[in-house]
PDB file of C-alpha atoms in Angstrom:
ATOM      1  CA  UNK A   1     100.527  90.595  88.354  1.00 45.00           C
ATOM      2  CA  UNK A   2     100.284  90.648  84.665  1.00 48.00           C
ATOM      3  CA  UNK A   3     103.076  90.135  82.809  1.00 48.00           C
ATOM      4  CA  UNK A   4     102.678  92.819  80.540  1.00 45.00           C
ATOM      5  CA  UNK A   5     102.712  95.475  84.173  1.00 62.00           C
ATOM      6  CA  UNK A   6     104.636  98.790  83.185  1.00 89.00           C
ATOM      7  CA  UNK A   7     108.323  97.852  84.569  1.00 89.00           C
ATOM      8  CA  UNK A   8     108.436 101.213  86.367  1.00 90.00           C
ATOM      9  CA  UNK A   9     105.298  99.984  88.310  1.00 92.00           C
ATOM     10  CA  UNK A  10     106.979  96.761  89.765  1.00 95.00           C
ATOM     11  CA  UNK A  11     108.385  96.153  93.248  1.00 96.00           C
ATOM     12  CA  UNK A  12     111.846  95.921  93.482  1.00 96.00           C
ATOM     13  CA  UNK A  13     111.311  92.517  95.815  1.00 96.00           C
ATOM     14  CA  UNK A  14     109.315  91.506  91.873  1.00 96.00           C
ATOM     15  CA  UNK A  15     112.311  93.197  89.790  1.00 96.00           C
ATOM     16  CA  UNK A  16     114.837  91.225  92.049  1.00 96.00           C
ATOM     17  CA  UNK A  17     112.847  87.674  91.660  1.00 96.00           C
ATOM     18  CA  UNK A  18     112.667  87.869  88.079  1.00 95.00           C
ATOM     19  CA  UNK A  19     116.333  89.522  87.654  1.00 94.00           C
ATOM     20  CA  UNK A  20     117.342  86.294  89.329  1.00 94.00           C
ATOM     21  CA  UNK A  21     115.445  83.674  87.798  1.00 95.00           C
ATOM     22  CA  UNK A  22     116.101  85.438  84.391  1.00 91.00           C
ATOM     23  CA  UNK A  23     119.751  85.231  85.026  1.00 89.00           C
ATOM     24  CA  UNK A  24     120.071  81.872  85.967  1.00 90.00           C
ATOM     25  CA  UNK A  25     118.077  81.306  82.265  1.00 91.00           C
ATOM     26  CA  UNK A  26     121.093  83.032  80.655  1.00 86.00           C
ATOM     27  CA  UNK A  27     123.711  81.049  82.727  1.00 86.00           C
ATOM     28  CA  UNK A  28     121.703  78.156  81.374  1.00 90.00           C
ATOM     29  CA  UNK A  29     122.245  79.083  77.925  1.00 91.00           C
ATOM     30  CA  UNK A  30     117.991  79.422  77.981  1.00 94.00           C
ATOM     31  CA  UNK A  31     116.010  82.402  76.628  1.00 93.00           C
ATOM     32  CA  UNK A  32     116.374  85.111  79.069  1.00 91.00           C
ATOM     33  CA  UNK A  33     114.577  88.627  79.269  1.00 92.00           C
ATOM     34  CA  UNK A  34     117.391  91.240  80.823  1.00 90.00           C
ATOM     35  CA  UNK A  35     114.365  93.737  81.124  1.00 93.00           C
ATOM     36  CA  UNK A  36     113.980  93.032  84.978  1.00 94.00           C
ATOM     37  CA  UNK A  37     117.504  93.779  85.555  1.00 93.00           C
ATOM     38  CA  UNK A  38     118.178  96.347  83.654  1.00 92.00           C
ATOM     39  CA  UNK A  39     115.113  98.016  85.094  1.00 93.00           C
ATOM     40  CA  UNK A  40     117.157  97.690  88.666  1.00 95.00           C
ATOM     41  CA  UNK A  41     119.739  99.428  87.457  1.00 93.00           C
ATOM     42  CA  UNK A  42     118.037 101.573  86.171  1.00 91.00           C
ATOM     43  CA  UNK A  43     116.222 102.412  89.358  1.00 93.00           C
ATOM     44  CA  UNK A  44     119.464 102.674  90.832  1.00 93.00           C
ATOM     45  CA  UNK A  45     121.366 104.955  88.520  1.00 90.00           C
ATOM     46  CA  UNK A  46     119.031 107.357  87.145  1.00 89.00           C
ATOM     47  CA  UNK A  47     116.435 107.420  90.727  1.00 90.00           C
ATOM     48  CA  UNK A  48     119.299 106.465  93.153  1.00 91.00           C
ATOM     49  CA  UNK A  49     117.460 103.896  94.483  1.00 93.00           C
ATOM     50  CA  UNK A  50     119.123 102.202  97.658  1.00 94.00           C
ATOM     51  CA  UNK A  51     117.039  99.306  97.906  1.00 96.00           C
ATOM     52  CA  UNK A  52     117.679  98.706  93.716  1.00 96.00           C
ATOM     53  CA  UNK A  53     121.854  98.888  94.507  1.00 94.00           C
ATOM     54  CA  UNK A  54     121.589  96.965  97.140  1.00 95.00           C
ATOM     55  CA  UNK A  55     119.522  94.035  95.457  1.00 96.00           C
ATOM     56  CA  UNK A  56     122.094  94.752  92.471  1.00 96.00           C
ATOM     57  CA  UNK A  57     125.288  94.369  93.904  1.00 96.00           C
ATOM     58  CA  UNK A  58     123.418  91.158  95.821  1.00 95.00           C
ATOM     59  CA  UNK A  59     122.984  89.495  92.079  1.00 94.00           C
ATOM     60  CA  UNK A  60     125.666  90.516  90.916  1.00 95.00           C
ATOM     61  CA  UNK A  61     128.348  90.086  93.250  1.00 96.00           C
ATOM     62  CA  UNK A  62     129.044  86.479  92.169  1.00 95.00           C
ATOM     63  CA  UNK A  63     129.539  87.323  89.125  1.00 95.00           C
ATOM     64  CA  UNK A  64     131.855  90.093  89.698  1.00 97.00           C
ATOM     65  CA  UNK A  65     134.075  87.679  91.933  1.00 97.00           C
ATOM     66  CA  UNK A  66     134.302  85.311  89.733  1.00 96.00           C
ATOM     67  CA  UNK A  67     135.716  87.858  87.763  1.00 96.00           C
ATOM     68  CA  UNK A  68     138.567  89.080  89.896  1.00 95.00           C
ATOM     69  CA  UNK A  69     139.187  85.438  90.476  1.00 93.00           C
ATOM     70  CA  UNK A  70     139.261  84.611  86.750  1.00 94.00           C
ATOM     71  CA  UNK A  71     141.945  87.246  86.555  1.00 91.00           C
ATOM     72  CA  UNK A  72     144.210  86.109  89.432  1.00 85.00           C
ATOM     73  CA  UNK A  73     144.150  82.835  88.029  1.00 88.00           C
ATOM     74  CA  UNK A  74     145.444  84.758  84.718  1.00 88.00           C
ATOM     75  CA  UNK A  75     148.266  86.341  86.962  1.00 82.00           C
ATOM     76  CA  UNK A  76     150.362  84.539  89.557  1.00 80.00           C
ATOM     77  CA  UNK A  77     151.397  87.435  91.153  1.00 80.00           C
ATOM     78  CA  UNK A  78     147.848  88.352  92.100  1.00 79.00           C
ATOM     79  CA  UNK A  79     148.737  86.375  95.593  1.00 79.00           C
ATOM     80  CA  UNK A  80     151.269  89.249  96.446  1.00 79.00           C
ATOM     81  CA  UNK A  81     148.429  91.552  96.725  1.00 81.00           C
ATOM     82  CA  UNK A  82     147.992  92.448 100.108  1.00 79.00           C
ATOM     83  CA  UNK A  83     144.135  92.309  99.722  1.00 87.00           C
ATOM     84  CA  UNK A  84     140.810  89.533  99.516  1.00 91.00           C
ATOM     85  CA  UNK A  85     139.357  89.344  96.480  1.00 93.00           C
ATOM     86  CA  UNK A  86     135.782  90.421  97.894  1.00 95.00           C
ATOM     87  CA  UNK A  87     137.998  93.653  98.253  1.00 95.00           C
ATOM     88  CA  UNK A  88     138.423  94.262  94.343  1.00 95.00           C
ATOM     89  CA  UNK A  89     134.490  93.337  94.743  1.00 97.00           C
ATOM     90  CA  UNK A  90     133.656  96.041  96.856  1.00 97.00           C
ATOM     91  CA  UNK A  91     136.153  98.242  94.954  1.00 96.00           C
ATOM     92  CA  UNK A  92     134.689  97.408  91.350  1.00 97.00           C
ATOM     93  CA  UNK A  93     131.006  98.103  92.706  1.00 96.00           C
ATOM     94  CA  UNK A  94     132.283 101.363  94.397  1.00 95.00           C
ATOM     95  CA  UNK A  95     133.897 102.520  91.191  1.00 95.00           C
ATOM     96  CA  UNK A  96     131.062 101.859  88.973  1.00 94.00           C
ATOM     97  CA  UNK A  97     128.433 104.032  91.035  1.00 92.00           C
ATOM     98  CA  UNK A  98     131.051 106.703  91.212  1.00 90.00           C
ATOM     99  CA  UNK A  99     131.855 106.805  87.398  1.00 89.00           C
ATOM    100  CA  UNK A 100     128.532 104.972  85.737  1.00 87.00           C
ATOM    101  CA  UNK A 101     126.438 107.967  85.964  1.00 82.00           C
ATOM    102  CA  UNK A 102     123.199 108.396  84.212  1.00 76.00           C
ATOM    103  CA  UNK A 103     124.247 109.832  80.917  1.00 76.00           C
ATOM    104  CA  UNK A 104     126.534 106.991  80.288  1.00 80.00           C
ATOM    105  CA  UNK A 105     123.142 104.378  81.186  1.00 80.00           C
ATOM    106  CA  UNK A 106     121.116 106.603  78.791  1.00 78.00           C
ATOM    107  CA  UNK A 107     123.834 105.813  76.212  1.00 79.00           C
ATOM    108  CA  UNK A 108     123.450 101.909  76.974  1.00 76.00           C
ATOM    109  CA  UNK A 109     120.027 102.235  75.326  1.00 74.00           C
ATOM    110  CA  UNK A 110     118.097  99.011  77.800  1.00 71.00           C
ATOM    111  CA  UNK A 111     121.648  96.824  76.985  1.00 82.00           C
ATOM    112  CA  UNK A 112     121.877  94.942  79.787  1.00 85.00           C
ATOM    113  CA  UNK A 113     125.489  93.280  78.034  1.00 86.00           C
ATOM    114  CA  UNK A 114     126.506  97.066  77.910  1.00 86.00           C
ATOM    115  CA  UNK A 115     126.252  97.914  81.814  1.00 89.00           C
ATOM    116  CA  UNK A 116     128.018  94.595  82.829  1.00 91.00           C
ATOM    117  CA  UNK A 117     130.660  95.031  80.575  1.00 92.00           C
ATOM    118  CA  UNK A 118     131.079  98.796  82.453  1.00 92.00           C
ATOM    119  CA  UNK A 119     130.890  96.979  85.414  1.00 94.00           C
ATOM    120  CA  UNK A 120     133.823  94.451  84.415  1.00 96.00           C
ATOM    121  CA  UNK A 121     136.202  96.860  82.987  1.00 96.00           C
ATOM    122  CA  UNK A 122     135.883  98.292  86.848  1.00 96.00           C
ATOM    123  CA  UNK A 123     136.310  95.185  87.811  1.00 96.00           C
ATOM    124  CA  UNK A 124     139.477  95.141  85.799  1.00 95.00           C
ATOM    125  CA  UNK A 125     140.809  98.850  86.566  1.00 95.00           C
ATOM    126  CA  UNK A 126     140.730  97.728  90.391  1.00 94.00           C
ATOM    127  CA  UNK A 127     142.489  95.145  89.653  1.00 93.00           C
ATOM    128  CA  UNK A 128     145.099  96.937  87.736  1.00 91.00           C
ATOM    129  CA  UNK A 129     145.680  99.416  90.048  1.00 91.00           C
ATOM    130  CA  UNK A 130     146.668  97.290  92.541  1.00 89.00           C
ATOM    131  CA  UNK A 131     149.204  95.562  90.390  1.00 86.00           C
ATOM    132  CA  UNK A 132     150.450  98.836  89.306  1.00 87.00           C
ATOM    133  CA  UNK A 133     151.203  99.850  93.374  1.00 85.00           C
ATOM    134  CA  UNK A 134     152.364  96.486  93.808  1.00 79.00           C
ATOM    135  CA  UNK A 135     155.134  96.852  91.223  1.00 80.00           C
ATOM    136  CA  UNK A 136     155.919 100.359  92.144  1.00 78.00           C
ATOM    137  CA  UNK A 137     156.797  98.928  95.886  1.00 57.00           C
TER     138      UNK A 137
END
């Protein structure tokens, strides 16, 4: 496989491989190439591409807990909430394929940063939600 191939071209088994490997380089603090997984999104937003959510929400679902759990830690009373945190996960992931549709990815012109900062503010909006039932109880 050259590594040069047209990004369209690739498998999404190749996408996924490199989306991972490129991310662990950015958790690393290492060059990193977010063409790969931007690509995947892009399969999955514009071409609604099962197999590219499903390796998505696969790489990114750590990262998406360990925001919900970043905010509980921020808020004491996120113990009262009567759900798991993998809950807000599923929640955040649901709300951004509802709401991230492809005109808003056309406007993140290939910024990965931009499409996982959509992704967190659902993370967050989940997450406020449920404190805002919580204190209406």
């Amino acid at each position: 496989m050259s590594h040069e191939m047209n990004l369209e071209q690739m498998p999404v088994e190749d996408l996924a491989q490199k989306c991972a490997q490129e991310t662990d380089f950015y958790f690393n603090h290492k060059n990193y190439d977010s063409r790969y997984c931007f690509e995947l999104f892009r399969r999955a937003i514009r071409n609604t591409d099962e197999r590219a959510l499903e390796v998505i929400i696969v790489q990114y679902q750590p990262l998406v807990l360990h925001w919900v759990e970043r905010w509980g830690s921020k808020h004491p009373e996120f113990s009262l909430f009567n759900e798991e945190p993998q809950d807000f996960v599923a929640q955040a992931f649901e709300r951004f394929w509802i709401s991230y549709i492809s005109a808003k990815f056309e406007n993140a012109r290939s910024s990965l940063p931009a499409v996982l900062k959509y992704l967190q503010m659902c993370v967050y909006g989940a997450l406020t939600d449920a404190w805002r039932k919580l204190h209406r109880i």
